[in-house]
Coordinates of N, CA and C in Angstrom, one line a residue:
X63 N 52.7 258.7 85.9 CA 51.8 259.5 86.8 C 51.4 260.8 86.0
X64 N 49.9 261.1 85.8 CA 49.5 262.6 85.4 C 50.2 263.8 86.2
X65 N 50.5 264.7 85.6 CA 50.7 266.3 86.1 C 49.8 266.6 85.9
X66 N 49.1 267.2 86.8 CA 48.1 268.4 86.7 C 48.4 269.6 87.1
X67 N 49.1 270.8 86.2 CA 49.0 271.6 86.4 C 47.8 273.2 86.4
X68 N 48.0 273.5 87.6 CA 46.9 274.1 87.9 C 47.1 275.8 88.5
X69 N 45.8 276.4 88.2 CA 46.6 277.5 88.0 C 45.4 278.3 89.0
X70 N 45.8 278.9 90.1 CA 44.9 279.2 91.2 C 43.6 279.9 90.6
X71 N 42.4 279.6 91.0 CA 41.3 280.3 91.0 C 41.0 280.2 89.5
X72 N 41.0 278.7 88.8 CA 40.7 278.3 87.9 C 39.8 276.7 87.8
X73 N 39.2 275.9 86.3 CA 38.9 274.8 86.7 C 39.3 273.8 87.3
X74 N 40.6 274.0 87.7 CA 41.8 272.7 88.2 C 41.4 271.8 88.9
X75 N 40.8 272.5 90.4 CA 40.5 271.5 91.1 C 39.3 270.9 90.8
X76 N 38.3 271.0 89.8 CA 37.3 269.8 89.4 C 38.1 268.6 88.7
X77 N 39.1 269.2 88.5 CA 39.9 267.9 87.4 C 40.5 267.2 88.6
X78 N 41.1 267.6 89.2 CA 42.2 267.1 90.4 C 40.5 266.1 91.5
X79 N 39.4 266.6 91.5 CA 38.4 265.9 92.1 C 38.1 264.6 91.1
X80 N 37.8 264.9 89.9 CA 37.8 263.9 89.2 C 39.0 262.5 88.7
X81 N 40.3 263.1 89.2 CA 41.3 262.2 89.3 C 41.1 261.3 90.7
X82 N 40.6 262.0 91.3 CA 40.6 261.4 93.3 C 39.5 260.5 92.8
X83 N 38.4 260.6 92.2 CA 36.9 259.9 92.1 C 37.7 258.4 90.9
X84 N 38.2 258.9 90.0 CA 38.7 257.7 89.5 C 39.8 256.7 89.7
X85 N 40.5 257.2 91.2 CA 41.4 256.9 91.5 C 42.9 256.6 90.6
X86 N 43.5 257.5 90.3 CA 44.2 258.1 89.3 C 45.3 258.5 89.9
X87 N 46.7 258.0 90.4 CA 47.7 258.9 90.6 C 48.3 260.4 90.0
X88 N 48.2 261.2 90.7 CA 48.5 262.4 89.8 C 49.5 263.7 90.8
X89 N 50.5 264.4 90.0 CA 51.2 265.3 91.0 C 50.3 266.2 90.3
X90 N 50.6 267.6 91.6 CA 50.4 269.2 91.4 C 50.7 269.9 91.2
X91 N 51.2 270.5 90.1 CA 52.1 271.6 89.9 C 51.3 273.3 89.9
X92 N 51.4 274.1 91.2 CA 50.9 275.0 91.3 C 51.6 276.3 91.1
X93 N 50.3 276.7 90.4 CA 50.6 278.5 89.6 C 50.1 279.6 90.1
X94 N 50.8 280.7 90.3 CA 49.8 281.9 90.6 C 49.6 282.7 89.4
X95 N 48.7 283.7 89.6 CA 48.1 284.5 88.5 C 48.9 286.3 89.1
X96 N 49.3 286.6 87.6 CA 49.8 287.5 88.3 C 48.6 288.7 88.8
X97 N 49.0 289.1 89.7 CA 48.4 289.9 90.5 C 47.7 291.1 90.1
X98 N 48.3 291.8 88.7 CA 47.9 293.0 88.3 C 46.9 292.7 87.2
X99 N 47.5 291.6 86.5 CA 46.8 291.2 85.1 C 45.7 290.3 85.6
X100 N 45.8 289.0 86.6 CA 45.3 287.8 86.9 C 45.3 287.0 85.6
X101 N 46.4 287.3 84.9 CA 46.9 286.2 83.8 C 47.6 285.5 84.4
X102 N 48.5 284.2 83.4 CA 48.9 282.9 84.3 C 50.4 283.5 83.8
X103 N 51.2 282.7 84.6 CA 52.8 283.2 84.1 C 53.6 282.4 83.5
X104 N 54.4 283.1 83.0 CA 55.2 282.7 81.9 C 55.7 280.8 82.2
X105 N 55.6 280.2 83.3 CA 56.5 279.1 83.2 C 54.8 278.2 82.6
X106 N 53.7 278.6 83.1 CA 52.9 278.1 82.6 C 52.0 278.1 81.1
X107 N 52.7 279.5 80.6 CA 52.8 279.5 78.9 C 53.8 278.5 78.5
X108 N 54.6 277.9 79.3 CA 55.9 277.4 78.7 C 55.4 275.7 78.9
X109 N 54.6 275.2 79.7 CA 53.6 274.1 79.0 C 52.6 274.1 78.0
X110 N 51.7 275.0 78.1 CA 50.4 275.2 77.1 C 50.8 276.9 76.7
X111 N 50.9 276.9 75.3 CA 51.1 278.6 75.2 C 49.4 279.3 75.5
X112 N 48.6 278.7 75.8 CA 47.8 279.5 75.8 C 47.5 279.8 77.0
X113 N 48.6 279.0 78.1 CA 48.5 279.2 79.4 C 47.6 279.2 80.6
X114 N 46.6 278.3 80.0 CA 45.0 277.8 80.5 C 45.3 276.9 81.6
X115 N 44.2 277.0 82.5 CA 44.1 275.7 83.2 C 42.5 274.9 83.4
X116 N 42.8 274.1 83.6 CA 43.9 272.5 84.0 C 44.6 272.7 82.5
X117 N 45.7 272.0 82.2 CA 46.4 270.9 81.7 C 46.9 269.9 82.3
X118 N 47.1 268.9 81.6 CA 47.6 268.0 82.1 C 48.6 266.9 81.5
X119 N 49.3 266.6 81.8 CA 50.4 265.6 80.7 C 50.8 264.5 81.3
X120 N 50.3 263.2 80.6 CA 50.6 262.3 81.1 C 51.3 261.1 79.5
X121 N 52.6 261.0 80.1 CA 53.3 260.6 79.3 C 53.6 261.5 78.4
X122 N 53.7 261.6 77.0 CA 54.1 262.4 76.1 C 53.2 263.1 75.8
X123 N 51.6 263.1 76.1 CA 51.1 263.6 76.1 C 50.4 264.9 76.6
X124 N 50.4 265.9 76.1 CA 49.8 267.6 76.5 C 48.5 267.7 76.5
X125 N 48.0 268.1 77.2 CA 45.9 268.1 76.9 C 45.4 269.0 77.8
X126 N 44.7 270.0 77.3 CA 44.1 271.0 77.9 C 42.5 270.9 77.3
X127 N 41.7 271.8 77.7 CA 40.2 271.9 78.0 C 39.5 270.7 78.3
X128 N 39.0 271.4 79.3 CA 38.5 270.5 80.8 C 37.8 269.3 79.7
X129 N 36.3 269.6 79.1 CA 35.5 268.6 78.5 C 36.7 267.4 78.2
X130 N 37.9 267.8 77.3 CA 38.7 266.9 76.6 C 39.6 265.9 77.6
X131 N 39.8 266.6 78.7 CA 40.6 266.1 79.8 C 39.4 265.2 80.3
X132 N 38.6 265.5 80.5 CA 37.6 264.6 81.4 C 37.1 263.3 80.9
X133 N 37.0 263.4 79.2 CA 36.8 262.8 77.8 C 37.9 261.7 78.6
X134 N 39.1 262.1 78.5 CA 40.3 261.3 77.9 C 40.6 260.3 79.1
X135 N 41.1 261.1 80.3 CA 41.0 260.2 81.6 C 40.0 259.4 81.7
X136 N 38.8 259.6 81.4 CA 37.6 258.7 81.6 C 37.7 257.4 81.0
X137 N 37.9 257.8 79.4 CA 38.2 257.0 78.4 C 39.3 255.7 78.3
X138 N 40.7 256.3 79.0 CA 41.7 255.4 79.7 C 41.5 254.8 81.2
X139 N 40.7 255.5 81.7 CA 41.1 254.8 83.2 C 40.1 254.9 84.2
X140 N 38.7 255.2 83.5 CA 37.7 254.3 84.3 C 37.1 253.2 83.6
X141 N 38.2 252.4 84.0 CA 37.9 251.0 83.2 C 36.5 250.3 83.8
X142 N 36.0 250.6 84.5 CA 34.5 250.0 85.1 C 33.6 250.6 84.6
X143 N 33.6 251.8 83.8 CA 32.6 252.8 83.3 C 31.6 253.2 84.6
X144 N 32.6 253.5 85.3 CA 31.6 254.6 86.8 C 31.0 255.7 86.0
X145 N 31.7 256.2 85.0 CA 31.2 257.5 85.5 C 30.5 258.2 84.2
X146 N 30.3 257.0 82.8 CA 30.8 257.5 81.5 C 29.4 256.3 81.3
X147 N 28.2 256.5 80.4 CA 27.9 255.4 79.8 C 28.3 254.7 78.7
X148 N 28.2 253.6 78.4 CA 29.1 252.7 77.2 C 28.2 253.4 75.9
X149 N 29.1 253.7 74.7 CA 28.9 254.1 73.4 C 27.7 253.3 73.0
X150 N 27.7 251.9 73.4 CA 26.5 251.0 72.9 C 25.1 251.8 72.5
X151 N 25.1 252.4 74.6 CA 23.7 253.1 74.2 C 24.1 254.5 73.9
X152 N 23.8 254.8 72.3 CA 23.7 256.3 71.7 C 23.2 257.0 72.4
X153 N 22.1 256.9 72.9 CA 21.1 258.1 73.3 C 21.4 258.7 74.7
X154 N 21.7 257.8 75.6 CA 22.4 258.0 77.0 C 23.9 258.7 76.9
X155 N 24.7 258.1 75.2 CA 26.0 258.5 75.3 C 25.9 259.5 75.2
X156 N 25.2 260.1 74.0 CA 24.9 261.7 73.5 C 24.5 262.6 74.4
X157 N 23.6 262.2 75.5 CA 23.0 263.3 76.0 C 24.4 263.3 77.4
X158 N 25.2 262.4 77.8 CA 26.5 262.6 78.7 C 27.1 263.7 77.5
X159 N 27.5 263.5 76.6 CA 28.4 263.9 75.9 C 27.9 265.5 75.3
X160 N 26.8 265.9 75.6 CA 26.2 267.2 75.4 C 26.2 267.9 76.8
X161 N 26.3 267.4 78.2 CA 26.7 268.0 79.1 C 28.3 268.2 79.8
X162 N 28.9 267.3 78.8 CA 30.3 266.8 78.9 C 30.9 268.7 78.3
X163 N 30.4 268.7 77.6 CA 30.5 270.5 76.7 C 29.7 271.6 77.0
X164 N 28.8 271.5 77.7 CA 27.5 272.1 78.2 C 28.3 273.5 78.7
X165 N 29.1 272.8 79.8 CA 29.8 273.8 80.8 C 30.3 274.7 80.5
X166 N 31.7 274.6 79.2 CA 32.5 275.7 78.4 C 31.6 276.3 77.7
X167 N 30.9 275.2 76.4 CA 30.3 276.0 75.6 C 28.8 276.9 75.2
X168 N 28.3 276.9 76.7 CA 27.4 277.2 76.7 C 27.1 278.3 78.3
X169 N 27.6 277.7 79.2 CA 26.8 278.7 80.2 C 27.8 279.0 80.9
X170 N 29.5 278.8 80.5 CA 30.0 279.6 81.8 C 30.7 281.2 80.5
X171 N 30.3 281.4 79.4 CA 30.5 282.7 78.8 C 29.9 284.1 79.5
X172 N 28.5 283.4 79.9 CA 27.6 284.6 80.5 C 28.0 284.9 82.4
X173 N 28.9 284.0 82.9 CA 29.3 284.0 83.5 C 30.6 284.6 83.9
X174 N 31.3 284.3 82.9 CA 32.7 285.4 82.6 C 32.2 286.6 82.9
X175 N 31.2 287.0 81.6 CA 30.8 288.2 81.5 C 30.6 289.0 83.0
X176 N 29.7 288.2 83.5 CA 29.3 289.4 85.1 C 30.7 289.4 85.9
X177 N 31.4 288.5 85.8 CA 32.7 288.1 86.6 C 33.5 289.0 86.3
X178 N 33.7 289.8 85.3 CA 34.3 290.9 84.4 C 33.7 292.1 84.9
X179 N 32.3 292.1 84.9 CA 31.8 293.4 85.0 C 31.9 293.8 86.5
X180 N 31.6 292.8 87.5 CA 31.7 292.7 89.1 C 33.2 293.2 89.5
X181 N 34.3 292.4 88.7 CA 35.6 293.1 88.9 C 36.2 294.5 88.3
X182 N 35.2 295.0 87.1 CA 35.8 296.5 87.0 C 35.0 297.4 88.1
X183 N 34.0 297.4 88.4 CA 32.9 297.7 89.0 C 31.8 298.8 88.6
X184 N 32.5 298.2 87.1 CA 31.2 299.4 86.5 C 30.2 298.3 85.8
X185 N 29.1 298.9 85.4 CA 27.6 299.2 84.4 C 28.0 298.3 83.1
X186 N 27.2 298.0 82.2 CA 27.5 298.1 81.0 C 25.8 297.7 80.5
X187 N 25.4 299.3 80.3 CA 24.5 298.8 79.2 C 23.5 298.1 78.3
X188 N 24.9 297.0 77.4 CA 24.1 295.9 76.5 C 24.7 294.8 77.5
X189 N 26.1 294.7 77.8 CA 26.4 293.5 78.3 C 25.6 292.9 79.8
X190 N 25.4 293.9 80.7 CA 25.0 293.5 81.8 C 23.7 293.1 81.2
X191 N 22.4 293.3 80.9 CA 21.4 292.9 81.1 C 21.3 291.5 80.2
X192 N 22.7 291.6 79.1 CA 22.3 290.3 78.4 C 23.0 289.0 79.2
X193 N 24.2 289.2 80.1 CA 24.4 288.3 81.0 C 23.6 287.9 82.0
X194 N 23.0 288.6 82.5 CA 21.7 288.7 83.3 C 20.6 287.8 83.2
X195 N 20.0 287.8 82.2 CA 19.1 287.0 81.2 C 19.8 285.7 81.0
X196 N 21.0 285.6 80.7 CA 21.9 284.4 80.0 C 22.1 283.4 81.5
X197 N 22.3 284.0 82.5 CA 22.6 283.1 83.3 C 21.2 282.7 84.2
X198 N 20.7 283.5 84.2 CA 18.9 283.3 84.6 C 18.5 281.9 83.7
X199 N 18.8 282.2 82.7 CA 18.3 281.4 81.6 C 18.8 279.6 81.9
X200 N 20.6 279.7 82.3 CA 21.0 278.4 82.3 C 20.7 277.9 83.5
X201 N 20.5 278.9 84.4 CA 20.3 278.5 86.3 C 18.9 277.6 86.5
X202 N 18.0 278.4 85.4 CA 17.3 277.7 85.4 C 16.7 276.2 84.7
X203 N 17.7 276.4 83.7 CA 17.6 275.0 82.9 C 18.3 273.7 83.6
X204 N 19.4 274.2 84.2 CA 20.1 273.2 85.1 C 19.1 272.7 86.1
X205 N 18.5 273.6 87.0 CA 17.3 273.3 88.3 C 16.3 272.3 87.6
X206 N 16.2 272.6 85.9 CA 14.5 272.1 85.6 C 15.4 270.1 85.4
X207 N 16.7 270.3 84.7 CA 16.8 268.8 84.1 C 17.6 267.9 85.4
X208 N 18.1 269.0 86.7 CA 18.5 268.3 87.7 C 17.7 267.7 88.6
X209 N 16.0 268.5 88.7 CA 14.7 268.1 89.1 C 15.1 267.8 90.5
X210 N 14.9 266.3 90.9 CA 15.2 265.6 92.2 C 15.8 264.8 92.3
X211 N 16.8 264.5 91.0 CA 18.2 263.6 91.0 C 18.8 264.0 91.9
X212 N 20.4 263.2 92.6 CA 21.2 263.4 93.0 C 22.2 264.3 91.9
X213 N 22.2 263.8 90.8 CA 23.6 264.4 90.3 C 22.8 264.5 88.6
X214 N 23.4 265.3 87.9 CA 22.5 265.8 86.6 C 22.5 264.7 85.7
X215 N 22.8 263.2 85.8 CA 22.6 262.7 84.8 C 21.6 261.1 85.8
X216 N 21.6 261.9 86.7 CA 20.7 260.5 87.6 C 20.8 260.5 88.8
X217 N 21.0 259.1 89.2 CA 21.8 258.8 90.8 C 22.8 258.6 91.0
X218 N 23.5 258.2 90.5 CA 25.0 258.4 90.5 C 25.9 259.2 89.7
X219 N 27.2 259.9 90.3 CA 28.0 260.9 89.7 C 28.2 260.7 88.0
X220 N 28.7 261.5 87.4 CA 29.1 261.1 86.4 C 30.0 261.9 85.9
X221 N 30.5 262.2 84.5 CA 31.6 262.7 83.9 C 30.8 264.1 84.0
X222 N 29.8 264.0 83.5 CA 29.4 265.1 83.2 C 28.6 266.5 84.5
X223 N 29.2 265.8 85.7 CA 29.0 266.5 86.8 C 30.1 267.6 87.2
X224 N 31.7 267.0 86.9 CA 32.4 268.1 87.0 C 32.5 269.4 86.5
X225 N 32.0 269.8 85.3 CA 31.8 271.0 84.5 C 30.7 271.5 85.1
X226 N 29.7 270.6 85.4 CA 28.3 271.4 86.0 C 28.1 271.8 87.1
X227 N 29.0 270.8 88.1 CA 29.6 271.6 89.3 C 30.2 272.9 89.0
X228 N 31.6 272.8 88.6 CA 32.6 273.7 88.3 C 31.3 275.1 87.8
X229 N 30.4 275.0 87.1 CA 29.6 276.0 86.9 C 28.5 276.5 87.7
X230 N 28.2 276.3 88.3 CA 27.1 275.9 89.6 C 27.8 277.0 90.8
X231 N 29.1 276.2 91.2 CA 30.2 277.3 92.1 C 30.3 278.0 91.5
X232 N 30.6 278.7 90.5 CA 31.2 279.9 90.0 C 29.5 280.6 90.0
X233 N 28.7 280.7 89.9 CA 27.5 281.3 90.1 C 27.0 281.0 91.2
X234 N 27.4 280.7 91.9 CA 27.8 280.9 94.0 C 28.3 281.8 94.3
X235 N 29.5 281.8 93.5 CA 30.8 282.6 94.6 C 30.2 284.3 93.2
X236 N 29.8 284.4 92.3 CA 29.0 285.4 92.0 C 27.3 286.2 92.5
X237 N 27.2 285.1 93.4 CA 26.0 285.7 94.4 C 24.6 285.4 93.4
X238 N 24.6 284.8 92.9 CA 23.4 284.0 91.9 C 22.5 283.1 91.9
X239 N 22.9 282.2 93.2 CA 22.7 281.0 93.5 C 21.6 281.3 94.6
X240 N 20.8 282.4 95.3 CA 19.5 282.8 96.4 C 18.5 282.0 95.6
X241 N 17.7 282.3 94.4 CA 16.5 281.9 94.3 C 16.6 280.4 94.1
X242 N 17.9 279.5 93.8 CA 18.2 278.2 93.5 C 18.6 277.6 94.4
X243 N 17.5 277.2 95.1 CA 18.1 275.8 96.4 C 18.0 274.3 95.9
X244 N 17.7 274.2 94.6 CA 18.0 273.0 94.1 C 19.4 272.6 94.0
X245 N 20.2 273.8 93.1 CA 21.5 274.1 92.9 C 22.5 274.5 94.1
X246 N 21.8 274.9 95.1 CA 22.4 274.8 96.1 C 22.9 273.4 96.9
X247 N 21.6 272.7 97.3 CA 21.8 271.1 97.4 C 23.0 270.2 96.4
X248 N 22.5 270.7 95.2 CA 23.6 270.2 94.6 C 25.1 270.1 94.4
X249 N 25.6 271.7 95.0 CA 27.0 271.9 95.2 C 27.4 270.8 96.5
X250 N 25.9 271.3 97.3 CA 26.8 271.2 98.8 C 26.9 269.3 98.5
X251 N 26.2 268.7 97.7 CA 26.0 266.9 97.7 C 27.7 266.8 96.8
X252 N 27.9 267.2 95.8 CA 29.3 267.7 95.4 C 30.6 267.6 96.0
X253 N 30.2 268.4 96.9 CA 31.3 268.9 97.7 C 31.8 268.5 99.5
X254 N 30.8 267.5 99.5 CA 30.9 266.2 100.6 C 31.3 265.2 100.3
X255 N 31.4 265.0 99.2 CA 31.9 263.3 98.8 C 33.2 263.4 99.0
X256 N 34.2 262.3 99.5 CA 35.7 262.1 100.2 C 36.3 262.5 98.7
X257 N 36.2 262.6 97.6 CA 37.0 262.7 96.5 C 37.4 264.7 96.6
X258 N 35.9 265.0 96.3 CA 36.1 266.1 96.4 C 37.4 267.1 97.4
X259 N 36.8 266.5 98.5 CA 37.6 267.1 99.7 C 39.3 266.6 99.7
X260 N 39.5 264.9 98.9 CA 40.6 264.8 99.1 C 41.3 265.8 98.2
X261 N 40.9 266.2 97.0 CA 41.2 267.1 96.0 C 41.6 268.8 96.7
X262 N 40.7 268.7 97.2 CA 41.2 270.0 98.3 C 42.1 270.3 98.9
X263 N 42.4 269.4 99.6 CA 43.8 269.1 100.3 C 44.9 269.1 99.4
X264 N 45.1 268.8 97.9 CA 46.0 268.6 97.0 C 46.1 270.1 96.1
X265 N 44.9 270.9 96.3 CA 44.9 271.8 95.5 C 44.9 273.0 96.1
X266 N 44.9 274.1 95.8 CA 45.3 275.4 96.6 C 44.6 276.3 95.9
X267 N 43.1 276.5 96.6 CA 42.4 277.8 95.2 C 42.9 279.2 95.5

């Protein structure tokens, strides 16, 4: 059985949704963030020293960042390819596998950034207006390639929905998401499906 350990008010529960969607046995091992720092604590440096979440270990195995976790579970145990297209077709693989990364390495940095600045409650100068721009920038590129699909790679879910969800809510719950009712539809279609919600119930944000 997977561990998923997860660490409150982190990516966890898109991974714990994506185990419910692939139907994946998995326990929860839940963490709080300490309160003064909102770093993770020590018993959860004592699985990943970098003390990130998700991880997850199944069998002898340790594996952290989300894209790689999503990679790997998929890779082993959606044996029907729901949610992953087959390597065959390059062009369909590459462009899953550019949104499979999208999320970390690209549009949830600018995201951090205001999430930082919102919780000191100050100004900054160069950083606010360049996060400003940066997430205008991806809010809008997600609305333009999610058009009138159900889910960002078509009509049906895919791997590459959990990171784009996971990034979509975090520029919700940052107050970002008014001029985007495309993005909005898309959480709320997300976040009705029985996987999702059963993940809720297992997870504690």
């Amino acid at each position: 059985m997977i561990i998923l350990h997860h660490l409150r008010r982190s990516r966890s529960l898109y991974t714990a949704w994506l185990l419910e969607e692939v139907g994946v046995a998995y326990e929860v091992k839940d963490y709080q963030r300490d309160p003064v720092t909102s770093r993770a604590p020590a018993d959860l440096k004592a699985v990943h020293p970098l003390g990130k979440a998700p991880v997850i270990q199944d069998g002898d195995l340790t594996l952290t960042e989300t894209g790689a976790i999503t990679a790997y579970i998929l890779e082993k145990y959606d044996n029907e390819q729901r949610f992953a297209p087959p390597r065959s077709d390059i062009e369909a693989w590459a462009t899953y596998n550019q949104w499979l990364h999208y999320a970390e390495g690209s549009v949830f940095p600018p995201l951090l950034m205001r999430m930082l600045l919102m919780k000191s409650g100050q100004s900054h100068a160069l950083i606010e207006p360049f996060s400003d721009a940066e997430i205008t920038l991806h809010l809008d590129y997600i609305t333009r390639e999610l058009g009138a699909k159900p889910y960002i790679l078509g009509a049906t879910l895919s791997g590459a929905d959990f990171g784009t969800a996971f990034t979509v809510a975090a520029a919700s719950a940052l107050g970002s998401l008014g001029p985007y009712p495309v993005l909005n539809q898309y959480l709320e279609r997300c976040r009705a499906r029985p996987a999702y919600q059963s993940a809720l119930e297992k997870v504690v944000e």
